[in-house]
PDB file of C-alpha atoms in Angstrom:
ATOM      1  CA  UNK A   1      76.253  70.263  35.932  1.00 39.00           C
ATOM      2  CA  UNK A   2      78.623  67.500  34.874  1.00 45.00           C
ATOM      3  CA  UNK A   3      76.929  64.131  35.502  1.00 43.00           C
ATOM      4  CA  UNK A   4      80.159  62.529  36.760  1.00 46.00           C
ATOM      5  CA  UNK A   5      80.693  65.263  39.326  1.00 55.00           C
ATOM      6  CA  UNK A   6      77.039  64.999  40.323  1.00 52.00           C
ATOM      7  CA  UNK A   7      77.408  61.261  40.859  1.00 54.00           C
ATOM      8  CA  UNK A   8      80.619  61.565  42.837  1.00 59.00           C
ATOM      9  CA  UNK A   9      79.071  64.162  45.138  1.00 69.00           C
ATOM     10  CA  UNK A  10      76.115  61.944  45.998  1.00 81.00           C
ATOM     11  CA  UNK A  11      76.025  61.011  49.676  1.00 73.00           C
ATOM     12  CA  UNK A  12      75.542  57.273  50.168  1.00 62.00           C
ATOM     13  CA  UNK A  13      76.005  57.064  53.932  1.00 66.00           C
ATOM     14  CA  UNK A  14      75.492  59.740  56.566  1.00 73.00           C
ATOM     15  CA  UNK A  15      75.936  59.428  60.324  1.00 70.00           C
ATOM     16  CA  UNK A  16      74.945  62.761  61.951  1.00 68.00           C
ATOM     17  CA  UNK A  17      77.688  64.470  64.050  1.00 70.00           C
ATOM     18  CA  UNK A  18      80.306  61.965  62.842  1.00 73.00           C
ATOM     19  CA  UNK A  19      80.837  61.555  59.090  1.00 77.00           C
ATOM     20  CA  UNK A  20      79.326  61.080  55.657  1.00 78.00           C
ATOM     21  CA  UNK A  21      80.499  58.935  52.749  1.00 79.00           C
ATOM     22  CA  UNK A  22      80.164  59.944  49.092  1.00 79.00           C
ATOM     23  CA  UNK A  23      79.559  57.651  46.149  1.00 77.00           C
ATOM     24  CA  UNK A  24      83.134  58.099  44.926  1.00 77.00           C
ATOM     25  CA  UNK A  25      84.433  56.835  48.278  1.00 70.00           C
ATOM     26  CA  UNK A  26      85.360  60.193  49.782  1.00 77.00           C
ATOM     27  CA  UNK A  27      84.785  60.538  53.519  1.00 79.00           C
ATOM     28  CA  UNK A  28      83.948  63.852  55.162  1.00 82.00           C
ATOM     29  CA  UNK A  29      84.137  64.197  58.930  1.00 83.00           C
ATOM     30  CA  UNK A  30      81.833  66.745  60.509  1.00 77.00           C
ATOM     31  CA  UNK A  31      84.330  67.725  63.189  1.00 75.00           C
ATOM     32  CA  UNK A  32      87.951  68.257  62.297  1.00 75.00           C
ATOM     33  CA  UNK A  33      90.517  68.523  65.059  1.00 78.00           C
ATOM     34  CA  UNK A  34      93.531  70.762  65.356  1.00 89.00           C
ATOM     35  CA  UNK A  35      96.924  69.529  66.545  1.00 94.00           C
ATOM     36  CA  UNK A  36      98.229  70.366  70.013  1.00 96.00           C
ATOM     37  CA  UNK A  37     101.975  69.769  70.383  1.00 97.00           C
ATOM     38  CA  UNK A  38     103.460  68.039  73.441  1.00 97.00           C
ATOM     39  CA  UNK A  39     104.466  70.494  76.134  1.00 96.00           C
ATOM     40  CA  UNK A  40     106.264  71.263  79.374  1.00 96.00           C
ATOM     41  CA  UNK A  41     103.714  73.127  81.457  1.00 95.00           C
ATOM     42  CA  UNK A  42     105.362  75.307  84.090  1.00 94.00           C
ATOM     43  CA  UNK A  43     102.077  75.925  85.901  1.00 94.00           C
ATOM     44  CA  UNK A  44     100.923  72.317  86.420  1.00 96.00           C
ATOM     45  CA  UNK A  45     104.371  70.749  86.196  1.00 97.00           C
ATOM     46  CA  UNK A  46     103.057  68.149  83.724  1.00 98.00           C
ATOM     47  CA  UNK A  47     105.362  67.228  80.846  1.00 98.00           C
ATOM     48  CA  UNK A  48     104.276  65.376  77.710  1.00 98.00           C
ATOM     49  CA  UNK A  49     105.956  63.769  74.720  1.00 98.00           C
ATOM     50  CA  UNK A  50     105.007  61.607  71.735  1.00 98.00           C
ATOM     51  CA  UNK A  51     106.319  58.108  71.113  1.00 97.00           C
ATOM     52  CA  UNK A  52     105.770  55.977  67.995  1.00 97.00           C
ATOM     53  CA  UNK A  53     104.695  52.440  68.881  1.00 96.00           C
ATOM     54  CA  UNK A  54     103.873  50.941  65.464  1.00 96.00           C
ATOM     55  CA  UNK A  55     105.189  53.499  62.947  1.00 95.00           C
ATOM     56  CA  UNK A  56     103.908  51.621  59.884  1.00 95.00           C
ATOM     57  CA  UNK A  57     100.320  52.082  61.136  1.00 95.00           C
ATOM     58  CA  UNK A  58     100.909  55.508  62.706  1.00 94.00           C
ATOM     59  CA  UNK A  59     100.137  54.080  66.134  1.00 97.00           C
ATOM     60  CA  UNK A  60     101.539  56.612  68.574  1.00 98.00           C
ATOM     61  CA  UNK A  61     101.072  57.574  72.203  1.00 98.00           C
ATOM     62  CA  UNK A  62     101.302  60.848  74.058  1.00 98.00           C
ATOM     63  CA  UNK A  63     102.867  60.253  77.439  1.00 98.00           C
ATOM     64  CA  UNK A  64     102.035  62.619  80.323  1.00 98.00           C
ATOM     65  CA  UNK A  65     104.277  62.780  83.391  1.00 98.00           C
ATOM     66  CA  UNK A  66     102.927  64.601  86.482  1.00 97.00           C
ATOM     67  CA  UNK A  67     104.992  67.009  88.538  1.00 96.00           C
ATOM     68  CA  UNK A  68     107.719  65.176  90.464  1.00 94.00           C
ATOM     69  CA  UNK A  69     107.886  66.309  94.078  1.00 91.00           C
ATOM     70  CA  UNK A  70     110.205  63.768  95.683  1.00 90.00           C
ATOM     71  CA  UNK A  71     113.027  61.368  94.878  1.00 87.00           C
ATOM     72  CA  UNK A  72     112.128  57.843  93.741  1.00 87.00           C
ATOM     73  CA  UNK A  73     108.509  58.912  93.257  1.00 93.00           C
ATOM     74  CA  UNK A  74     106.238  56.338  91.616  1.00 96.00           C
ATOM     75  CA  UNK A  75     102.871  57.120  90.039  1.00 97.00           C
ATOM     76  CA  UNK A  76      99.958  54.871  89.084  1.00 97.00           C
ATOM     77  CA  UNK A  77      99.722  54.376  85.320  1.00 98.00           C
ATOM     78  CA  UNK A  78      96.644  55.060  83.186  1.00 98.00           C
ATOM     79  CA  UNK A  79      96.212  53.980  79.557  1.00 98.00           C
ATOM     80  CA  UNK A  80      93.595  56.304  78.026  1.00 98.00           C
ATOM     81  CA  UNK A  81      91.604  55.829  74.811  1.00 98.00           C
ATOM     82  CA  UNK A  82      89.916  58.863  73.263  1.00 98.00           C
ATOM     83  CA  UNK A  83      86.317  58.787  72.067  1.00 96.00           C
ATOM     84  CA  UNK A  84      84.687  59.907  68.850  1.00 94.00           C
ATOM     85  CA  UNK A  85      82.555  57.000  67.647  1.00 92.00           C
ATOM     86  CA  UNK A  86      85.637  55.195  66.271  1.00 95.00           C
ATOM     87  CA  UNK A  87      85.707  57.739  63.413  1.00 91.00           C
ATOM     88  CA  UNK A  88      86.701  61.203  64.663  1.00 92.00           C
ATOM     89  CA  UNK A  89      89.078  62.888  67.122  1.00 94.00           C
ATOM     90  CA  UNK A  90      92.670  62.281  68.096  1.00 96.00           C
ATOM     91  CA  UNK A  91      94.860  61.915  71.159  1.00 97.00           C
ATOM     92  CA  UNK A  92      96.711  64.947  69.781  1.00 97.00           C
ATOM     93  CA  UNK A  93      93.761  67.308  69.373  1.00 96.00           C
ATOM     94  CA  UNK A  94      93.493  70.364  71.597  1.00 95.00           C
ATOM     95  CA  UNK A  95      90.236  68.837  72.845  1.00 93.00           C
ATOM     96  CA  UNK A  96      91.876  65.689  74.240  1.00 97.00           C
ATOM     97  CA  UNK A  97      95.358  66.988  74.974  1.00 97.00           C
ATOM     98  CA  UNK A  98      93.887  69.575  77.334  1.00 97.00           C
ATOM     99  CA  UNK A  99      91.671  67.035  79.070  1.00 97.00           C
ATOM    100  CA  UNK A 100      94.293  64.308  79.517  1.00 98.00           C
ATOM    101  CA  UNK A 101      96.803  66.910  80.697  1.00 98.00           C
ATOM    102  CA  UNK A 102      94.290  67.849  83.399  1.00 98.00           C
ATOM    103  CA  UNK A 103      93.805  64.183  84.342  1.00 98.00           C
ATOM    104  CA  UNK A 104      97.551  63.781  84.850  1.00 98.00           C
ATOM    105  CA  UNK A 105      97.806  66.996  86.867  1.00 97.00           C
ATOM    106  CA  UNK A 106      94.709  66.609  89.031  1.00 97.00           C
ATOM    107  CA  UNK A 107      94.760  62.867  89.707  1.00 97.00           C
ATOM    108  CA  UNK A 108      98.565  62.596  89.957  1.00 97.00           C
ATOM    109  CA  UNK A 109      98.856  59.720  87.513  1.00 98.00           C
ATOM    110  CA  UNK A 110     101.067  58.962  84.498  1.00 98.00           C
ATOM    111  CA  UNK A 111      98.899  58.789  81.384  1.00 98.00           C
ATOM    112  CA  UNK A 112      99.563  56.959  78.119  1.00 98.00           C
ATOM    113  CA  UNK A 113      97.079  58.476  75.652  1.00 98.00           C
ATOM    114  CA  UNK A 114      96.587  56.298  72.572  1.00 98.00           C
ATOM    115  CA  UNK A 115      96.443  57.464  68.952  1.00 98.00           C
ATOM    116  CA  UNK A 116      94.809  54.635  66.996  1.00 98.00           C
ATOM    117  CA  UNK A 117      93.634  54.321  63.397  1.00 97.00           C
ATOM    118  CA  UNK A 118      90.101  55.546  62.688  1.00 95.00           C
ATOM    119  CA  UNK A 119      87.188  53.985  60.828  1.00 92.00           C
ATOM    120  CA  UNK A 120      85.750  53.926  58.268  1.00 86.00           C
ATOM    121  CA  UNK A 121      89.084  54.037  56.390  1.00 90.00           C
ATOM    122  CA  UNK A 122      90.390  51.468  58.868  1.00 94.00           C
ATOM    123  CA  UNK A 123      87.520  49.222  59.819  1.00 94.00           C
ATOM    124  CA  UNK A 124      87.163  47.576  63.202  1.00 96.00           C
ATOM    125  CA  UNK A 125      89.206  45.747  64.546  1.00 96.00           C
ATOM    126  CA  UNK A 126      92.016  48.189  63.570  1.00 97.00           C
ATOM    127  CA  UNK A 127      91.336  50.410  66.603  1.00 98.00           C
ATOM    128  CA  UNK A 128      91.457  47.379  68.908  1.00 97.00           C
ATOM    129  CA  UNK A 129      94.612  45.964  67.348  1.00 97.00           C
ATOM    130  CA  UNK A 130      96.379  49.324  67.603  1.00 98.00           C
ATOM    131  CA  UNK A 131      95.321  49.776  71.210  1.00 98.00           C
ATOM    132  CA  UNK A 132      96.419  46.241  72.060  1.00 95.00           C
ATOM    133  CA  UNK A 133      99.855  47.014  70.615  1.00 95.00           C
ATOM    134  CA  UNK A 134     100.084  49.899  73.092  1.00 96.00           C
ATOM    135  CA  UNK A 135      98.991  47.742  76.037  1.00 95.00           C
ATOM    136  CA  UNK A 136     101.666  45.201  75.090  1.00 92.00           C
ATOM    137  CA  UNK A 137     104.230  48.008  74.811  1.00 93.00           C
ATOM    138  CA  UNK A 138     103.384  49.113  78.355  1.00 94.00           C
ATOM    139  CA  UNK A 139     103.656  45.532  79.598  1.00 91.00           C
ATOM    140  CA  UNK A 140     107.144  45.171  78.118  1.00 90.00           C
ATOM    141  CA  UNK A 141     108.320  47.836  80.547  1.00 91.00           C
ATOM    142  CA  UNK A 142     106.708  46.013  83.454  1.00 89.00           C
ATOM    143  CA  UNK A 143     108.252  42.629  82.702  1.00 81.00           C
ATOM    144  CA  UNK A 144     111.622  44.001  81.657  1.00 77.00           C
ATOM    145  CA  UNK A 145     111.444  43.058  77.984  1.00 65.00           C
ATOM    146  CA  UNK A 146     112.616  45.650  75.461  1.00 66.00           C
ATOM    147  CA  UNK A 147     110.856  48.542  77.148  1.00 68.00           C
ATOM    148  CA  UNK A 148     113.196  51.490  77.171  1.00 83.00           C
ATOM    149  CA  UNK A 149     111.015  54.548  77.788  1.00 94.00           C
ATOM    150  CA  UNK A 150     112.729  56.313  80.723  1.00 94.00           C
ATOM    151  CA  UNK A 151     109.593  57.972  82.104  1.00 96.00           C
ATOM    152  CA  UNK A 152     107.895  54.596  82.459  1.00 95.00           C
ATOM    153  CA  UNK A 153     111.018  52.861  83.717  1.00 92.00           C
ATOM    154  CA  UNK A 154     111.707  55.504  86.355  1.00 93.00           C
ATOM    155  CA  UNK A 155     108.288  56.667  87.498  1.00 95.00           C
ATOM    156  CA  UNK A 156     105.540  54.136  86.679  1.00 96.00           C
ATOM    157  CA  UNK A 157     104.181  51.829  89.359  1.00 95.00           C
ATOM    158  CA  UNK A 158     103.181  48.753  87.354  1.00 95.00           C
ATOM    159  CA  UNK A 159     101.309  47.307  90.323  1.00 94.00           C
ATOM    160  CA  UNK A 160      98.729  50.101  89.858  1.00 96.00           C
ATOM    161  CA  UNK A 161      97.675  50.154  86.188  1.00 97.00           C
ATOM    162  CA  UNK A 162      94.297  51.423  84.964  1.00 98.00           C
ATOM    163  CA  UNK A 163      92.471  51.604  81.640  1.00 98.00           C
ATOM    164  CA  UNK A 164      90.033  54.387  80.832  1.00 98.00           C
ATOM    165  CA  UNK A 165      88.274  56.170  78.005  1.00 98.00           C
ATOM    166  CA  UNK A 166      85.145  58.073  77.074  1.00 98.00           C
ATOM    167  CA  UNK A 167      82.354  56.965  74.723  1.00 97.00           C
ATOM    168  CA  UNK A 168      83.899  54.654  72.083  1.00 97.00           C
ATOM    169  CA  UNK A 169      87.180  54.988  73.987  1.00 98.00           C
ATOM    170  CA  UNK A 170      85.466  53.394  76.986  1.00 98.00           C
ATOM    171  CA  UNK A 171      84.428  50.568  74.676  1.00 98.00           C
ATOM    172  CA  UNK A 172      88.069  50.137  73.647  1.00 98.00           C
ATOM    173  CA  UNK A 173      89.183  50.186  77.289  1.00 98.00           C
ATOM    174  CA  UNK A 174      86.752  47.366  78.087  1.00 98.00           C
ATOM    175  CA  UNK A 175      87.926  45.339  75.108  1.00 98.00           C
ATOM    176  CA  UNK A 176      91.571  45.770  76.067  1.00 97.00           C
ATOM    177  CA  UNK A 177      90.810  44.566  79.586  1.00 96.00           C
ATOM    178  CA  UNK A 178      88.902  41.650  78.084  1.00 96.00           C
ATOM    179  CA  UNK A 179      91.850  40.719  75.859  1.00 94.00           C
ATOM    180  CA  UNK A 180      94.207  40.893  78.815  1.00 93.00           C
ATOM    181  CA  UNK A 181      91.848  38.705  80.822  1.00 92.00           C
ATOM    182  CA  UNK A 182      91.872  35.912  78.246  1.00 87.00           C
ATOM    183  CA  UNK A 183      95.491  36.375  77.096  1.00 76.00           C
ATOM    184  CA  UNK A 184      96.305  32.742  76.363  1.00 58.00           C
ATOM    185  CA  UNK A 185     100.011  33.365  75.835  1.00 56.00           C
ATOM    186  CA  UNK A 186     100.355  35.210  79.162  1.00 57.00           C
ATOM    187  CA  UNK A 187     102.706  37.644  77.454  1.00 63.00           C
ATOM    188  CA  UNK A 188     101.477  40.636  79.437  1.00 72.00           C
ATOM    189  CA  UNK A 189     102.546  39.306  82.817  1.00 67.00           C
ATOM    190  CA  UNK A 190      99.133  40.284  84.210  1.00 72.00           C
ATOM    191  CA  UNK A 191      98.900  39.597  87.928  1.00 66.00           C
ATOM    192  CA  UNK A 192     102.650  39.292  88.205  1.00 68.00           C
ATOM    193  CA  UNK A 193     104.770  42.152  86.880  1.00 77.00           C
ATOM    194  CA  UNK A 194     101.774  44.083  85.564  1.00 86.00           C
ATOM    195  CA  UNK A 195      98.662  44.509  87.698  1.00 93.00           C
ATOM    196  CA  UNK A 196      95.604  45.795  85.878  1.00 94.00           C
ATOM    197  CA  UNK A 197      93.738  47.184  88.874  1.00 95.00           C
ATOM    198  CA  UNK A 198      90.692  48.744  87.298  1.00 97.00           C
ATOM    199  CA  UNK A 199      88.780  50.609  84.615  1.00 98.00           C
ATOM    200  CA  UNK A 200      87.106  54.010  84.597  1.00 98.00           C
ATOM    201  CA  UNK A 201      84.508  54.048  81.802  1.00 98.00           C
ATOM    202  CA  UNK A 202      83.094  57.491  81.056  1.00 98.00           C
ATOM    203  CA  UNK A 203      79.778  57.647  79.168  1.00 98.00           C
ATOM    204  CA  UNK A 204      80.567  54.264  77.556  1.00 98.00           C
ATOM    205  CA  UNK A 205      79.435  53.382  74.059  1.00 97.00           C
ATOM    206  CA  UNK A 206      78.163  49.793  73.931  1.00 97.00           C
ATOM    207  CA  UNK A 207      75.520  48.036  71.882  1.00 93.00           C
ATOM    208  CA  UNK A 208      72.039  47.374  73.270  1.00 90.00           C
ATOM    209  CA  UNK A 209      70.533  44.569  71.166  1.00 86.00           C
ATOM    210  CA  UNK A 210      69.274  47.064  68.586  1.00 88.00           C
ATOM    211  CA  UNK A 211      70.744  47.803  65.134  1.00 86.00           C
ATOM    212  CA  UNK A 212      73.502  50.418  65.410  1.00 88.00           C
ATOM    213  CA  UNK A 213      74.445  52.390  62.292  1.00 84.00           C
ATOM    214  CA  UNK A 214      77.906  53.340  63.502  1.00 87.00           C
ATOM    215  CA  UNK A 215      78.884  49.829  64.554  1.00 91.00           C
ATOM    216  CA  UNK A 216      77.440  48.145  61.443  1.00 87.00           C
ATOM    217  CA  UNK A 217      79.337  50.494  59.132  1.00 85.00           C
ATOM    218  CA  UNK A 218      82.619  50.496  61.044  1.00 88.00           C
ATOM    219  CA  UNK A 219      82.553  46.728  61.627  1.00 91.00           C
ATOM    220  CA  UNK A 220      81.275  45.051  58.446  1.00 87.00           C
ATOM    221  CA  UNK A 221      82.941  41.768  59.469  1.00 86.00           C
ATOM    222  CA  UNK A 222      80.311  41.358  62.204  1.00 87.00           C
ATOM    223  CA  UNK A 223      77.573  44.027  62.234  1.00 80.00           C
ATOM    224  CA  UNK A 224      75.300  41.905  64.445  1.00 83.00           C
ATOM    225  CA  UNK A 225      73.976  43.338  67.698  1.00 87.00           C
ATOM    226  CA  UNK A 226      75.402  40.472  69.754  1.00 90.00           C
ATOM    227  CA  UNK A 227      79.073  41.005  68.860  1.00 94.00           C
ATOM    228  CA  UNK A 228      80.777  40.809  72.301  1.00 95.00           C
ATOM    229  CA  UNK A 229      83.039  43.744  71.420  1.00 96.00           C
ATOM    230  CA  UNK A 230      80.010  45.957  70.918  1.00 96.00           C
ATOM    231  CA  UNK A 231      77.579  44.371  73.371  1.00 96.00           C
ATOM    232  CA  UNK A 232      79.478  42.768  76.277  1.00 97.00           C
ATOM    233  CA  UNK A 233      76.323  42.572  78.409  1.00 96.00           C
ATOM    234  CA  UNK A 234      75.019  39.914  76.013  1.00 95.00           C
ATOM    235  CA  UNK A 235      77.921  37.650  77.007  1.00 96.00           C
ATOM    236  CA  UNK A 236      77.919  37.344  80.815  1.00 96.00           C
ATOM    237  CA  UNK A 237      80.275  34.342  80.840  1.00 96.00           C
ATOM    238  CA  UNK A 238      82.943  36.469  79.159  1.00 95.00           C
ATOM    239  CA  UNK A 239      82.293  39.437  81.443  1.00 96.00           C
ATOM    240  CA  UNK A 240      82.838  37.248  84.482  1.00 96.00           C
ATOM    241  CA  UNK A 241      86.454  36.672  83.394  1.00 95.00           C
ATOM    242  CA  UNK A 242      87.529  40.328  83.654  1.00 96.00           C
ATOM    243  CA  UNK A 243      90.889  40.320  85.429  1.00 93.00           C
ATOM    244  CA  UNK A 244      90.605  43.731  87.098  1.00 95.00           C
ATOM    245  CA  UNK A 245      89.157  44.133  90.574  1.00 96.00           C
ATOM    246  CA  UNK A 246      87.531  47.589  90.354  1.00 98.00           C
ATOM    247  CA  UNK A 247      85.381  49.338  87.771  1.00 98.00           C
ATOM    248  CA  UNK A 248      83.924  52.850  87.839  1.00 98.00           C
ATOM    249  CA  UNK A 249      81.186  53.689  85.332  1.00 98.00           C
ATOM    250  CA  UNK A 250      80.246  57.339  84.858  1.00 98.00           C
ATOM    251  CA  UNK A 251      76.987  58.245  83.128  1.00 98.00           C
ATOM    252  CA  UNK A 252      75.121  61.481  82.439  1.00 98.00           C
ATOM    253  CA  UNK A 253      71.387  61.939  82.938  1.00 98.00           C
ATOM    254  CA  UNK A 254      70.722  63.403  79.477  1.00 97.00           C
ATOM    255  CA  UNK A 255      73.246  61.290  77.578  1.00 96.00           C
ATOM    256  CA  UNK A 256      71.649  59.693  74.501  1.00 94.00           C
ATOM    257  CA  UNK A 257      73.455  56.419  75.345  1.00 95.00           C
ATOM    258  CA  UNK A 258      72.972  56.633  79.118  1.00 97.00           C
ATOM    259  CA  UNK A 259      71.188  53.282  79.218  1.00 97.00           C
ATOM    260  CA  UNK A 260      74.247  51.494  77.765  1.00 96.00           C
ATOM    261  CA  UNK A 261      76.312  52.256  80.870  1.00 98.00           C
ATOM    262  CA  UNK A 262      73.552  51.089  83.187  1.00 98.00           C
ATOM    263  CA  UNK A 263      73.072  47.867  81.207  1.00 97.00           C
ATOM    264  CA  UNK A 264      76.803  47.156  81.478  1.00 98.00           C
ATOM    265  CA  UNK A 265      76.674  47.861  85.217  1.00 98.00           C
ATOM    266  CA  UNK A 266      73.755  45.491  85.796  1.00 98.00           C
ATOM    267  CA  UNK A 267      75.419  42.778  83.700  1.00 97.00           C
ATOM    268  CA  UNK A 268      78.599  43.036  85.767  1.00 97.00           C
ATOM    269  CA  UNK A 269      76.659  42.654  88.989  1.00 97.00           C
ATOM    270  CA  UNK A 270      74.883  39.522  87.762  1.00 97.00           C
ATOM    271  CA  UNK A 271      77.561  37.703  85.749  1.00 97.00           C
ATOM    272  CA  UNK A 272      79.615  36.286  88.615  1.00 96.00           C
ATOM    273  CA  UNK A 273      82.553  38.670  88.267  1.00 97.00           C
ATOM    274  CA  UNK A 274      84.275  38.913  91.662  1.00 94.00           C
ATOM    275  CA  UNK A 275      85.298  42.581  91.545  1.00 96.00           C
ATOM    276  CA  UNK A 276      83.701  45.802  92.778  1.00 97.00           C
ATOM    277  CA  UNK A 277      81.718  47.998  90.391  1.00 98.00           C
ATOM    278  CA  UNK A 278      80.329  51.468  91.091  1.00 98.00           C
ATOM    279  CA  UNK A 279      78.223  53.716  88.892  1.00 98.00           C
ATOM    280  CA  UNK A 280      77.979  57.489  89.284  1.00 98.00           C
ATOM    281  CA  UNK A 281      75.645  59.713  87.315  1.00 98.00           C
ATOM    282  CA  UNK A 282      75.874  63.425  86.609  1.00 98.00           C
ATOM    283  CA  UNK A 283      72.454  65.050  86.702  1.00 98.00           C
ATOM    284  CA  UNK A 284      71.299  67.445  83.997  1.00 98.00           C
ATOM    285  CA  UNK A 285      74.234  66.882  81.629  1.00 98.00           C
ATOM    286  CA  UNK A 286      74.707  65.338  78.195  1.00 96.00           C
ATOM    287  CA  UNK A 287      77.229  63.041  76.510  1.00 95.00           C
ATOM    288  CA  UNK A 288      80.895  63.928  77.262  1.00 96.00           C
ATOM    289  CA  UNK A 289      79.889  67.282  78.724  1.00 97.00           C
ATOM    290  CA  UNK A 290      83.152  67.326  80.690  1.00 98.00           C
ATOM    291  CA  UNK A 291      85.116  67.654  77.445  1.00 96.00           C
ATOM    292  CA  UNK A 292      82.966  70.498  76.138  1.00 94.00           C
ATOM    293  CA  UNK A 293      82.800  72.314  79.503  1.00 96.00           C
ATOM    294  CA  UNK A 294      85.957  71.229  81.350  1.00 96.00           C
ATOM    295  CA  UNK A 295      85.882  74.048  83.905  1.00 96.00           C
ATOM    296  CA  UNK A 296      82.229  73.703  84.965  1.00 98.00           C
ATOM    297  CA  UNK A 297      81.473  72.534  88.494  1.00 98.00           C
ATOM    298  CA  UNK A 298      80.079  69.175  87.384  1.00 98.00           C
ATOM    299  CA  UNK A 299      83.176  68.455  85.298  1.00 98.00           C
ATOM    300  CA  UNK A 300      85.270  69.137  88.392  1.00 98.00           C
ATOM    301  CA  UNK A 301      83.138  66.669  90.341  1.00 98.00           C
ATOM    302  CA  UNK A 302      83.689  64.051  87.630  1.00 98.00           C
ATOM    303  CA  UNK A 303      87.436  64.643  87.834  1.00 98.00           C
ATOM    304  CA  UNK A 304      87.249  64.161  91.601  1.00 98.00           C
ATOM    305  CA  UNK A 305      85.458  60.843  91.057  1.00 98.00           C
ATOM    306  CA  UNK A 306      88.363  59.719  88.874  1.00 98.00           C
ATOM    307  CA  UNK A 307      91.002  60.879  91.360  1.00 97.00           C
ATOM    308  CA  UNK A 308      89.256  59.073  94.219  1.00 97.00           C
ATOM    309  CA  UNK A 309      88.872  55.926  92.131  1.00 98.00           C
ATOM    310  CA  UNK A 310      92.553  55.801  91.170  1.00 97.00           C
ATOM    311  CA  UNK A 311      93.653  56.468  94.737  1.00 93.00           C
ATOM    312  CA  UNK A 312      91.241  54.121  96.517  1.00 89.00           C
ATOM    313  CA  UNK A 313      91.643  51.292  94.006  1.00 81.00           C
ATOM    314  CA  UNK A 314      95.395  51.405  94.455  1.00 64.00           C
TER     315      UNK A 314
END
């Protein structure tokens, strides 16, 4: 065998279920996604379309509009961040398009699903910066600056805005809420034109004071276990500043990162934050089971938790 080819094929970094890196710099993802186009579903009444937010970085959103049943109807607005350990998946995969479509249909909420750049090609904080660009884009519609998307202008209720995500997407949701909470320039109009009511964090990926291979590789600028973006529970004074008033944390009994959600929950209760936090756990299930088995009874229960949270928090 050619020695050069042998060298280039040598694996130098391997994260099971996510990706491996070869000596020549090539990156192979273990799960590749297919592309699901936007649609107009005649059964659910949900319509979707794609909008470029930062074309130079391929930051795009898929916007989902629920079925309109009356004139002048306004829906709560959800900004959703997909999971995948910061390195796999897409807002446009069949996996996530199907799920977010169901969220829009079953919880009766407009959803902005975010397509952000992935690590390790684009190291952290690229995913946060891309997601923040989307949050700012949403806020422009609320405060009447430059926002021209007709679905948001006509149907979004900016006094009822939520952030949500699963796994690493839940981490991004938290970090976007944190950025909004300490937005020194007050450019989002939070609390005025735009009201960030709450977060729904599903099987959240956070650090836990132990070395984390995914975080250390994706975030070489600060691989330490106390980085507040990875481990918010280690920074209670920051947590106490969260500007939303309601948080729902969903965990699963057999999830390999189940303890991370509970640690976040306990930190919220102790840090002096003035809002209401609730944690709900699905028994007998594993990490993001609701994406793998969307029609199972327990996935339907999880969807009901989300619908109740969005409705009651509003």
